[in-house]
Amino acid sequence: MKEKAILKTKTPADYIGYAFYAFGGLGMELLIMMVETNLYGQDPETWSAVKQVIHWITTCFLWGCFGAALVKRLPEIPNIRAKRNDLIAVIIIMSLSIIYTSFAWNGLKPLMELSHLGFGRFLVQYMYYGFESLLVLLIIAYGQEALEGWFGTIKFLPFGGIFLAGTWGLVHIFSQGISTGIFSVIQSLLFGSVYMILHKNFKISYIVIALMFMI
């Protein structure tokens, strides 16, 4: 009962802080890479398969720790079942995401990854995507609660997706180039829209967003 009472007193400032914690959790990968680069004395592009797998597993562990801690602080959301039109809208958004991703990758992403990585690394890479999807959704969920709290009269907007685009999306522009950054920004808005269409159902949103992320 005490935990529920604490959750009810959270402010938009608290929620935006949690959103930045989730974003910082994603950023821990850069710290891991710095340590690994100094340890291996190699550019990440030249790492062996074993070193790549070690990197992914280490990153997943840290992301899992951040995710587990932040999930416990999610606000209680009324359980509203998605209606037929909601599901149709989600399917359309998923289809657009897969088409856009396939265009960006010049082929279906899982098949391209599998042919490039081989089965073993492919499995670990997609586990990595699963943990990344969790933190991405946490950024959306907390960003949505924070911005709704500040701009409560327009709750229908995907504030969480906009916040994700302004953080995770923009970082990709500086770290991986304009084309990848634009792709990440658009995906952020699609992810945020899915979360709102599914009435902030965290579990179902995670499944849908993870599939969009992976396919």
mmCIF file of C-alpha atoms in Angstrom:
data_model
loop_
_atom_site.group_PDB
_atom_site.id
_atom_site.type_symbol
_atom_site.label_atom_id
_atom_site.label_comp_id
_atom_site.label_asym_id
_atom_site.label_seq_id
_atom_site.Cartn_x
_atom_site.Cartn_y
_atom_site.Cartn_z
ATOM 1 C CA MET A 1 0.000 0.000 0.000
ATOM 2 C CA LYS A 2 2.829 2.385 0.774
ATOM 3 C CA GLU A 3 4.353 1.802 -2.672
ATOM 4 C CA LYS A 4 1.035 2.626 -4.373
ATOM 5 C CA ALA A 5 0.725 5.812 -2.343
ATOM 6 C CA ILE A 6 4.215 6.871 -3.366
ATOM 7 C CA LEU A 7 3.461 6.235 -7.031
ATOM 8 C CA LYS A 8 0.360 8.450 -6.848
ATOM 9 C CA THR A 9 2.403 11.418 -5.641
ATOM 10 C CA LYS A 10 4.813 11.386 -8.591
ATOM 11 C CA THR A 11 5.043 14.699 -10.480
ATOM 12 C CA PRO A 12 5.785 15.399 -14.154
ATOM 13 C CA ALA A 13 9.314 16.336 -13.079
ATOM 14 C CA ASP A 14 9.705 12.867 -11.536
ATOM 15 C CA TYR A 15 8.481 11.196 -14.710
ATOM 16 C CA ILE A 16 10.763 13.218 -16.980
ATOM 17 C CA GLY A 17 13.608 12.235 -14.669
ATOM 18 C CA TYR A 18 12.750 8.552 -15.107
ATOM 19 C CA ALA A 19 12.600 9.064 -18.876
ATOM 20 C CA PHE A 20 16.104 10.505 -18.810
ATOM 21 C CA TYR A 21 17.266 7.625 -16.598
ATOM 22 C CA ALA A 22 16.039 5.205 -19.276
ATOM 23 C CA PHE A 23 17.774 7.283 -21.940
ATOM 24 C CA GLY A 24 20.935 7.278 -19.835
ATOM 25 C CA GLY A 25 20.619 3.509 -19.566
ATOM 26 C CA LEU A 26 20.800 3.268 -23.340
ATOM 27 C CA GLY A 27 23.816 5.555 -23.267
ATOM 28 C CA MET A 28 25.668 3.110 -21.009
ATOM 29 C CA GLU A 29 26.514 1.171 -24.160
ATOM 30 C CA LEU A 30 28.895 3.977 -25.151
ATOM 31 C CA LEU A 31 30.688 3.637 -21.820
ATOM 32 C CA ILE A 32 30.967 -0.118 -22.327
ATOM 33 C CA MET A 33 32.397 0.449 -25.806
ATOM 34 C CA MET A 34 34.987 2.884 -24.459
ATOM 35 C CA VAL A 35 36.177 0.316 -21.929
ATOM 36 C CA GLU A 36 36.214 -2.457 -24.523
ATOM 37 C CA THR A 37 38.064 -0.335 -27.079
ATOM 38 C CA ASN A 38 40.800 0.444 -24.548
ATOM 39 C CA LEU A 39 40.899 -3.182 -23.453
ATOM 40 C CA TYR A 40 41.032 -4.680 -26.933
ATOM 41 C CA GLY A 41 43.008 -1.866 -28.553
ATOM 42 C CA GLN A 42 40.786 -2.182 -31.610
ATOM 43 C CA ASP A 43 38.137 -0.254 -33.460
ATOM 44 C CA PRO A 44 34.691 -1.827 -32.815
ATOM 45 C CA GLU A 45 34.300 -2.347 -36.559
ATOM 46 C CA THR A 46 37.162 -4.862 -36.472
ATOM 47 C CA TRP A 47 35.997 -6.875 -33.446
ATOM 48 C CA SER A 48 35.806 -10.631 -33.739
ATOM 49 C CA ALA A 49 32.492 -12.468 -33.414
ATOM 50 C CA VAL A 50 33.309 -13.446 -29.816
ATOM 51 C CA LYS A 51 34.016 -9.836 -28.841
ATOM 52 C CA GLN A 52 30.774 -8.684 -30.456
ATOM 53 C CA VAL A 53 28.792 -11.291 -28.538
ATOM 54 C CA ILE A 54 30.496 -10.320 -25.262
ATOM 55 C CA HIS A 55 29.608 -6.679 -25.956
ATOM 56 C CA TRP A 56 25.944 -7.479 -26.649
ATOM 57 C CA ILE A 57 25.572 -9.698 -23.588
ATOM 58 C CA THR A 58 27.243 -7.131 -21.306
ATOM 59 C CA THR A 59 25.017 -4.386 -22.707
ATOM 60 C CA CYS A 60 21.913 -6.535 -22.267
ATOM 61 C CA PHE A 61 22.806 -7.128 -18.624
ATOM 62 C CA LEU A 62 23.142 -3.402 -17.891
ATOM 63 C CA TRP A 63 20.028 -2.529 -19.875
ATOM 64 C CA GLY A 64 18.156 -5.261 -18.022
ATOM 65 C CA CYS A 65 19.168 -3.741 -14.674
ATOM 66 C CA PHE A 66 17.972 -0.295 -15.730
ATOM 67 C CA GLY A 67 14.778 -1.738 -17.182
ATOM 68 C CA ALA A 68 13.931 -3.812 -14.103
ATOM 69 C CA ALA A 69 14.406 -0.815 -11.807
ATOM 70 C CA LEU A 70 12.344 1.557 -13.947
ATOM 71 C CA VAL A 71 9.469 -0.808 -14.703
ATOM 72 C CA LYS A 72 8.712 -0.922 -10.964
ATOM 73 C CA ARG A 73 8.125 2.838 -10.996
ATOM 74 C CA LEU A 74 5.592 2.895 -13.822
ATOM 75 C CA PRO A 75 2.351 4.615 -12.870
ATOM 76 C CA GLU A 76 -0.830 2.578 -12.662
ATOM 77 C CA ILE A 77 -2.698 2.878 -15.971
ATOM 78 C CA PRO A 78 -6.375 1.858 -16.298
ATOM 79 C CA ASN A 79 -6.636 -1.387 -18.267
ATOM 80 C CA ILE A 80 -8.583 -0.403 -21.400
ATOM 81 C CA ARG A 81 -9.010 -3.117 -24.010
ATOM 82 C CA ALA A 82 -8.019 -2.187 -27.535
ATOM 83 C CA LYS A 83 -10.988 -2.003 -29.884
ATOM 84 C CA ARG A 84 -11.143 -3.317 -33.426
ATOM 85 C CA ASN A 85 -10.253 0.060 -34.947
ATOM 86 C CA ASP A 86 -7.311 0.355 -32.544
ATOM 87 C CA LEU A 87 -5.941 -2.995 -33.677
ATOM 88 C CA ILE A 88 -6.406 -2.073 -37.335
ATOM 89 C CA ALA A 89 -4.487 1.169 -36.739
ATOM 90 C CA VAL A 90 -1.683 -0.732 -34.995
ATOM 91 C CA ILE A 91 -1.448 -3.223 -37.869
ATOM 92 C CA ILE A 92 -1.241 -0.353 -40.364
ATOM 93 C CA ILE A 93 1.526 1.345 -38.356
ATOM 94 C CA MET A 94 3.417 -1.950 -38.024
ATOM 95 C CA SER A 95 3.136 -2.507 -41.770
ATOM 96 C CA LEU A 96 4.412 0.992 -42.516
ATOM 97 C CA SER A 97 7.305 0.436 -40.113
ATOM 98 C CA ILE A 98 8.282 -2.870 -41.722
ATOM 99 C CA ILE A 99 8.067 -1.389 -45.225
ATOM 100 C CA TYR A 100 10.149 1.620 -44.204
ATOM 101 C CA THR A 101 12.724 -0.552 -42.413
ATOM 102 C CA SER A 102 12.961 -2.913 -45.387
ATOM 103 C CA PHE A 103 13.537 0.062 -47.680
ATOM 104 C CA ALA A 104 16.261 1.430 -45.369
ATOM 105 C CA TRP A 105 17.943 -1.990 -45.136
ATOM 106 C CA ASN A 106 17.478 -2.870 -48.814
ATOM 107 C CA GLY A 107 15.670 -6.028 -47.753
ATOM 108 C CA LEU A 108 13.804 -7.604 -44.852
ATOM 109 C CA LYS A 109 15.866 -6.716 -41.769
ATOM 110 C CA PRO A 110 15.902 -10.157 -40.053
ATOM 111 C CA LEU A 111 16.986 -11.888 -43.257
ATOM 112 C CA MET A 112 19.696 -9.300 -43.901
ATOM 113 C CA GLU A 113 20.953 -9.624 -40.318
ATOM 114 C CA LEU A 114 20.875 -13.424 -40.426
ATOM 115 C CA SER A 115 22.848 -13.593 -43.657
ATOM 116 C CA HIS A 116 25.428 -11.161 -42.306
ATOM 117 C CA LEU A 117 25.807 -12.436 -38.737
ATOM 118 C CA GLY A 118 25.093 -16.143 -38.910
ATOM 119 C CA PHE A 119 22.619 -17.921 -36.641
ATOM 120 C CA GLY A 120 24.515 -17.641 -33.326
ATOM 121 C CA ARG A 121 25.282 -13.940 -33.467
ATOM 122 C CA PHE A 122 21.824 -13.309 -34.924
ATOM 123 C CA LEU A 123 20.166 -14.741 -31.797
ATOM 124 C CA VAL A 124 22.309 -12.635 -29.456
ATOM 125 C CA GLN A 125 21.801 -9.527 -31.586
ATOM 126 C CA TYR A 126 18.024 -9.940 -31.393
ATOM 127 C CA MET A 127 18.159 -10.484 -27.650
ATOM 128 C CA TYR A 128 20.018 -7.155 -27.584
ATOM 129 C CA TYR A 129 17.199 -5.580 -29.620
ATOM 130 C CA GLY A 130 14.688 -6.928 -27.091
ATOM 131 C CA PHE A 131 16.383 -5.146 -24.197
ATOM 132 C CA GLU A 132 16.811 -1.979 -26.246
ATOM 133 C CA SER A 133 13.086 -2.058 -27.063
ATOM 134 C CA LEU A 134 12.325 -2.202 -23.332
ATOM 135 C CA LEU A 135 14.271 0.969 -22.553
ATOM 136 C CA VAL A 136 12.851 2.682 -25.636
ATOM 137 C CA LEU A 137 9.329 1.940 -24.400
ATOM 138 C CA LEU A 138 10.209 3.170 -20.913
ATOM 139 C CA ILE A 139 11.369 6.473 -22.408
ATOM 140 C CA ILE A 140 8.035 6.697 -24.233
ATOM 141 C CA ALA A 141 5.943 5.767 -21.193
ATOM 142 C CA TYR A 142 7.612 8.186 -18.805
ATOM 143 C CA GLY A 143 7.928 10.920 -21.411
ATOM 144 C CA GLN A 144 4.196 10.613 -22.082
ATOM 145 C CA GLU A 145 3.291 10.919 -18.402
ATOM 146 C CA ALA A 146 5.592 13.901 -17.893
ATOM 147 C CA LEU A 147 4.444 15.925 -20.889
ATOM 148 C CA GLU A 148 0.799 15.074 -20.314
ATOM 149 C CA GLY A 149 1.216 16.430 -16.812
ATOM 150 C CA TRP A 150 2.545 19.710 -18.167
ATOM 151 C CA PHE A 151 0.211 19.943 -21.187
ATOM 152 C CA GLY A 152 -2.811 18.094 -19.823
ATOM 153 C CA THR A 153 -5.354 19.578 -22.212
ATOM 154 C CA ILE A 154 -3.917 17.714 -25.218
ATOM 155 C CA LYS A 155 -3.427 14.200 -23.884
ATOM 156 C CA PHE A 156 -4.146 12.514 -27.222
ATOM 157 C CA LEU A 157 -0.765 13.497 -28.674
ATOM 158 C CA PRO A 158 2.052 10.883 -28.653
ATOM 159 C CA PHE A 159 4.222 12.979 -26.350
ATOM 160 C CA GLY A 160 6.305 9.939 -25.469
ATOM 161 C CA GLY A 161 7.194 9.360 -29.111
ATOM 162 C CA ILE A 162 8.054 13.030 -29.532
ATOM 163 C CA PHE A 163 10.298 12.887 -26.466
ATOM 164 C CA LEU A 164 11.948 9.719 -27.790
ATOM 165 C CA ALA A 165 12.526 11.393 -31.139
ATOM 166 C CA GLY A 166 14.165 14.359 -29.419
ATOM 167 C CA THR A 167 16.524 12.156 -27.409
ATOM 168 C CA TRP A 168 17.195 8.674 -28.796
ATOM 169 C CA GLY A 169 16.317 9.762 -32.340
ATOM 170 C CA LEU A 170 18.488 12.863 -32.457
ATOM 171 C CA VAL A 171 21.457 11.072 -30.897
ATOM 172 C CA HIS A 172 21.485 8.758 -33.906
ATOM 173 C CA ILE A 173 21.910 11.775 -36.193
ATOM 174 C CA PHE A 174 25.137 12.714 -34.420
ATOM 175 C CA SER A 175 26.406 9.173 -33.864
ATOM 176 C CA GLN A 176 25.354 7.350 -37.041
ATOM 177 C CA GLY A 177 24.566 9.999 -39.635
ATOM 178 C CA ILE A 178 21.565 11.912 -40.932
ATOM 179 C CA SER A 179 19.851 9.038 -42.750
ATOM 180 C CA THR A 180 19.966 6.733 -39.703
ATOM 181 C CA GLY A 181 18.948 9.627 -37.468
ATOM 182 C CA ILE A 182 15.911 10.475 -39.586
ATOM 183 C CA PHE A 183 14.968 6.788 -39.604
ATOM 184 C CA SER A 184 15.191 6.706 -35.785
ATOM 185 C CA VAL A 185 13.126 9.887 -35.425
ATOM 186 C CA ILE A 186 10.346 8.522 -37.652
ATOM 187 C CA GLN A 187 10.389 5.183 -35.831
ATOM 188 C CA SER A 188 10.192 7.031 -32.503
ATOM 189 C CA LEU A 189 6.986 8.754 -33.582
ATOM 190 C CA LEU A 190 5.522 5.461 -34.808
ATOM 191 C CA PHE A 191 6.420 3.738 -31.515
ATOM 192 C CA GLY A 192 4.827 6.550 -29.531
ATOM 193 C CA SER A 193 1.673 6.386 -31.631
ATOM 194 C CA VAL A 194 1.364 2.639 -31.022
ATOM 195 C CA TYR A 195 1.665 3.177 -27.274
ATOM 196 C CA MET A 196 -1.180 5.684 -27.311
ATOM 197 C CA ILE A 197 -3.413 3.650 -29.643
ATOM 198 C CA LEU A 198 -3.033 0.678 -27.288
ATOM 199 C CA HIS A 199 -4.164 2.895 -24.396
ATOM 200 C CA LYS A 200 -0.742 2.784 -22.710
ATOM 201 C CA ASN A 201 -0.898 -0.982 -22.205
ATOM 202 C CA PHE A 202 2.779 -1.531 -21.428
ATOM 203 C CA LYS A 203 2.969 -5.286 -22.033
ATOM 204 C CA ILE A 204 1.186 -5.318 -25.379
ATOM 205 C CA SER A 205 2.980 -2.158 -26.481
ATOM 206 C CA TYR A 206 6.299 -3.835 -25.704
ATOM 207 C CA ILE A 207 5.471 -6.820 -27.911
ATOM 208 C CA VAL A 208 4.380 -4.614 -30.816
ATOM 209 C CA ILE A 209 7.290 -2.160 -30.528
ATOM 210 C CA ALA A 210 9.831 -4.976 -30.186
ATOM 211 C CA LEU A 211 8.466 -6.581 -33.357
ATOM 212 C CA MET A 212 8.623 -3.235 -35.172
ATOM 213 C CA PHE A 213 12.187 -2.798 -33.905
ATOM 214 C CA MET A 214 13.250 -6.263 -35.018
ATOM 215 C CA ILE A 215 11.433 -6.511 -38.348
#
